[in-house]
Amino acid sequence: MRRGCFIAVLMLVSAVTAYAQWQSVGDVAGFTTPRPGEFLIDAGAAKLRVNVLAADVFRIRLAPSGRFTPDASWAVIKTDWPQVETSVREDTGLLKISTSDVTVEIRKHPLRIAFLDSRGIIINQDDPRKGMAWNGDEVRVWKSMPGDEYYIGFGEKAGRMQRRGTHMTMWNSDIPAYGADTDPLYETIPFFYGIRNGRAYGIFFDNTFWSSFDMGKASRDQYSFGAEGGGLDYYFFAGPAPQQVLSRFTELVGRMPLPPLWSLGYQQCRWSYPNEARVREIARGFRERQIPCDVIYLDIDYMDGYRIFTWNRQNFPDPARLVGDLRKDGFRTAVIVDPGIKADTAYHAYRTGLAGSHFLKNPDGRPFIGKVWPGECAFPDFSRAATRTWWGENFKALAEAGVRGWWNDMNEPCVFDVPTKTIDLGVIHDDEGRKTPHSANHNVYGMEMSRATYEGVRALVPGERPFVLTRASYAGGHRYSSAWTGDNIASWEHLDMAIAMCLNLSVSGQPFVGTDIGGFFGYPGGELFARWLQFGVFTPLMRGHSVINEKNKEPWEYGEEFTVINRETINLRYRLQPYIYTVMEEASATGVPAMRPLLFAYPGDRNGIWNDNEFLFGEDLLVAPVVQAGATTRSLRLPEGAWFYFWTNQRYEGGHDVTVPAPPERIPLFVRAGAILPTRQVVQHADQAPIDPLTITVYPGALQSHSRYYEDDGLSFEFEKGAYFRRSTDQRNSPTATTLTFGAVEGTYRPPRRDVVVRFVDVQGEPASVEVDGSRLRSVARSAAGKETEGWWYDSGDRTVTVQLPETTNERRIRLLPK
Ligand code: GLC
C-alpha cells in the first residue's frame, strides 16, 4: 500500500545510462572447444562461451574479466541437454557454429553475434556498433532492431501486449493502483519474443539483478537488455513458431504442475472477511443463490495481529470446525501468508526462526528488521534450503485445520518503512551457500517463498496437489504457483489492460494467471463487474477480490438483474470445466498456455501483433471480452478458417473483422470449426458430482480434425502413475457421412458410469440414419430422452443432431448418414 518513489528515481537513473562509460567486447583472438557443443572464445581479456543446447537453443555467456562465475540459476532446471550435431567453420573474419536449424555466426573484428536460419537469413544479430558491453558490474547487449519486428512477453507488464518502443525494468515492486505505464510491477520474467514476418525467436536473459529492457525507446534501430550485476547470460530460442519458442523455454525452466480441479472453479476473496460469521454468510450466499464457487479466502485479518501461521481466536474461535463445515459445503479455504514474521519474542515463528538462523541478516550479522502489516518484522531467507523446510513445516496446523489454498503476498518483498520499499540491498542471503547481497536475490524472493510454500504443503498433505497463489515471482515460478496481477483498479481501462497482462504472463511461461475480478481498488458497479467476470471465465485463475473499506463486491451485490447474469457467467465456467481442465493439462505437459494471443496460433496474421483484447483459450475458443461501458456489440478479428458463434452456433468465415451482438449477459465467444468441445452439467463446486453427462459438441470443420480430452481424479498425484482418462477424438466430414471416432481410452482412471451426449451442430437436414460402430442407432423423440437413453434425435430449429449413449472406453465410431 505504499508507492515506490525511490523506484521511479532508480529507473530514471538506469534509463539514462551514458554509453560513454561502457566498454564493448573487442576482437576475437581464438577459440577452443572444451566439450562437444561448447565453444570458448577469447576476445581481449573477455571470454565468450557459446553452448549449443539443441539445434534451435543456444546459451551465450560473457565474462568481461575472462573468469566465469560458477554456474547457478534459480530458473533453469534442465541442464542435461543431449548432444547435438554441430559443425564449425572459420572464414576470414567469421566463426560459424551450425546445427541443422541455425548458424551462430560470430564476427571477429570486433566480436558480434548473429543467429541465422538454415537458409542463411538473419533471425537476430548484435548491433554492429555496440554489441555486448560492460561498465563495472553492469552488463548489456545491444541488438539490431528491424523496423518491422515486434516484441511480446516480459512477464507481468502493464499497458499493451506489444512492447516495441518501450523501456522496461525488472525489479519486483509493490505498486498498488498501478497504471498502464507503471513499471516495474510485482513479477520478473526476463523472457521475450521477437516476431517478424510470422517468424518468432525468443531470448531469456537469466539475470536476477535489477535489469532493464529497452525495446527501441532509446534508439530507433536498436534494442538492448542488461543488468546492474550478475553477468551477461542469455538463452536464444530460434523458433520459428512462437509455440516452439515457448515449448523450449519451458523445457529449460520447467512447466506448471497440474493444478487441482477445484482451483479452476470460481474463487471468492476480499480484504477481509473479518470473522467466522461473515465467512459462513458468504458461503451461504453462494449456495442459497445457486452461484457456483469452490474457494473462499481469508485475507490478513484471520491472523492474530498479522502473525503468520496463527489465528485470531476471537473472530475465528474454532478454525478447524469452520474450515471443516466449509468443506462439507463444497468449499476449500485459502489463507493469505506474507513473508514478514513479526519480531515478537512471544511468537513461536519468530523464536524458532531466530533459533534456526532463518532470517535475513544485515552484513553485521543482526537480522534485517522492517515494517509490514504486523509492525516490525524479520524476513525468512528463502534462498536457504533449511529455511524453506522450516517455513513449510510451519503450515502444519493450518493444513491440519483443513486449509488447502496458500496465497503468498507482499513477497517482492515489500517493506513499508525504508526508502527502497524493500529489503536493504546489502542484506546477505544464503543463496545456497554463495552468501550474496539482496541485490542479487530480490527478484527471486517471491518465487522461492512460493517454492517453500508449495514444497512444504506438498509434504504435509502428500495425497493432494497444492494450490499456491503468488504476487511476486521470477522466471520458472510457475513450477510452484499461480499468479495474479496485484492491486488493480475497478475501471474499464484496467479490464482492457488485464487481457494484455494475462496474455504476456501466459506466453512468458506462467499459464495459471488471473486478475482481481471487478478491480481491487474502487467499486465497479454492475456492468463492469459482469463484464470482468465474463472475462474471468477465460482466465485460468478466476478470483473476485476487493480492497478493505469498499462496498461488497460478491457476484450478487449489484441488483437482481446482474445476479442472474453473474450466475449464468459462473455457470458457463463450470459447464466448460472439462475443456478448461484439458487445456490446463496440455499447458502442464507442453508449456503452451490456456490464454494465447492470436499471433501465437496465427503468427502470419499481422493483425495479431496489435490485437490484445481478444485471444484464444486453448486451441478452440476465441474470446473477445467487452471492455467498453454500454457496449452492446463487439467488433473483433476472426482468424482464418471458419468459426461458430458460441451462443447461436451461427457460422462465420474467418480472415476478417466481424461485429457481433454482445448483450450484457453474453461474452462474445467463438468456437473453431473442427473443434470437439467437451462440457458438463453445472455443479455448485468442482467435486459436487461426477461429470454426467459428458457433452461433446462437434463443430464441423474442413475434411478432418482432431481433438484431445483429458480427465483424472482432479486432486491427487495418481495421474503421474497412469491414473488418467485420455482419449483422442477425430471428426471427418464428407458428402456421404459425418464420422466421429472416439479413440480407445488411455490410462487407468475410470470415472463413474455416465452418459455421453454428442451434439453435432450445423447439420444440413435430418440424417437418414445414425450408426454406432456400424449398427443403426434408434431415433428417439427428444422429449422422451432421459438418463441412460440410447438413441438420437434431430432438432430442426437449431439444426443439431444429438446422440446419447452410455460411455465406453473402447474405440467407437459414430456416423451420420445423410438422406
Ligand atoms: C495487498 C494485496 C491484496 C491484499 C492486501 C491485504 O495489497 O495485493 O490483494 O488484499 O495486501 O492483505
PDB file of C-alpha atoms in Angstrom, residues 262 323 332-334 398-406 457 461 464-468:
ATOM      1  CA  TRP A 262     -11.191 -27.192  -7.580  1.00  0.00           C
ATOM      2  CA  VAL A 323     -12.921 -24.948   7.563  1.00  0.00           C
ATOM      3  CA  ARG A 332     -11.925 -25.043   0.064  1.00  0.00           C
ATOM      4  CA  THR A 333     -10.442 -22.442   2.357  1.00  0.00           C
ATOM      5  CA  ALA A 334      -7.416 -20.433   1.239  1.00  0.00           C
ATOM      6  CA  LEU A 398      -3.218 -24.683   9.120  1.00  0.00           C
ATOM      7  CA  ALA A 399      -3.097 -27.775   6.912  1.00  0.00           C
ATOM      8  CA  GLU A 400      -4.452 -29.904   9.761  1.00  0.00           C
ATOM      9  CA  ALA A 401      -7.293 -27.453  10.184  1.00  0.00           C
ATOM     10  CA  GLY A 402      -8.099 -28.228   6.544  1.00  0.00           C
ATOM     11  CA  VAL A 403      -6.737 -25.143   4.781  1.00  0.00           C
ATOM     12  CA  ARG A 404      -5.864 -26.042   1.181  1.00  0.00           C
ATOM     13  CA  GLY A 405      -5.113 -22.753  -0.588  1.00  0.00           C
ATOM     14  CA  TRP A 406      -1.927 -20.746   0.062  1.00  0.00           C
ATOM     15  CA  VAL A 457       2.362 -28.149   1.719  1.00  0.00           C
ATOM     16  CA  VAL A 461      -0.689 -33.154   2.508  1.00  0.00           C
ATOM     17  CA  GLU A 464      -3.259 -33.694  -2.769  1.00  0.00           C
ATOM     18  CA  ARG A 465      -1.933 -31.245  -5.336  1.00  0.00           C
ATOM     19  CA  PRO A 466      -1.139 -27.962  -3.602  1.00  0.00           C
ATOM     20  CA  PHE A 467      -2.710 -24.726  -4.770  1.00  0.00           C
ATOM     21  CA  VAL A 468      -0.442 -21.712  -4.270  1.00  0.00           C
TER      22      VAL A 468
END
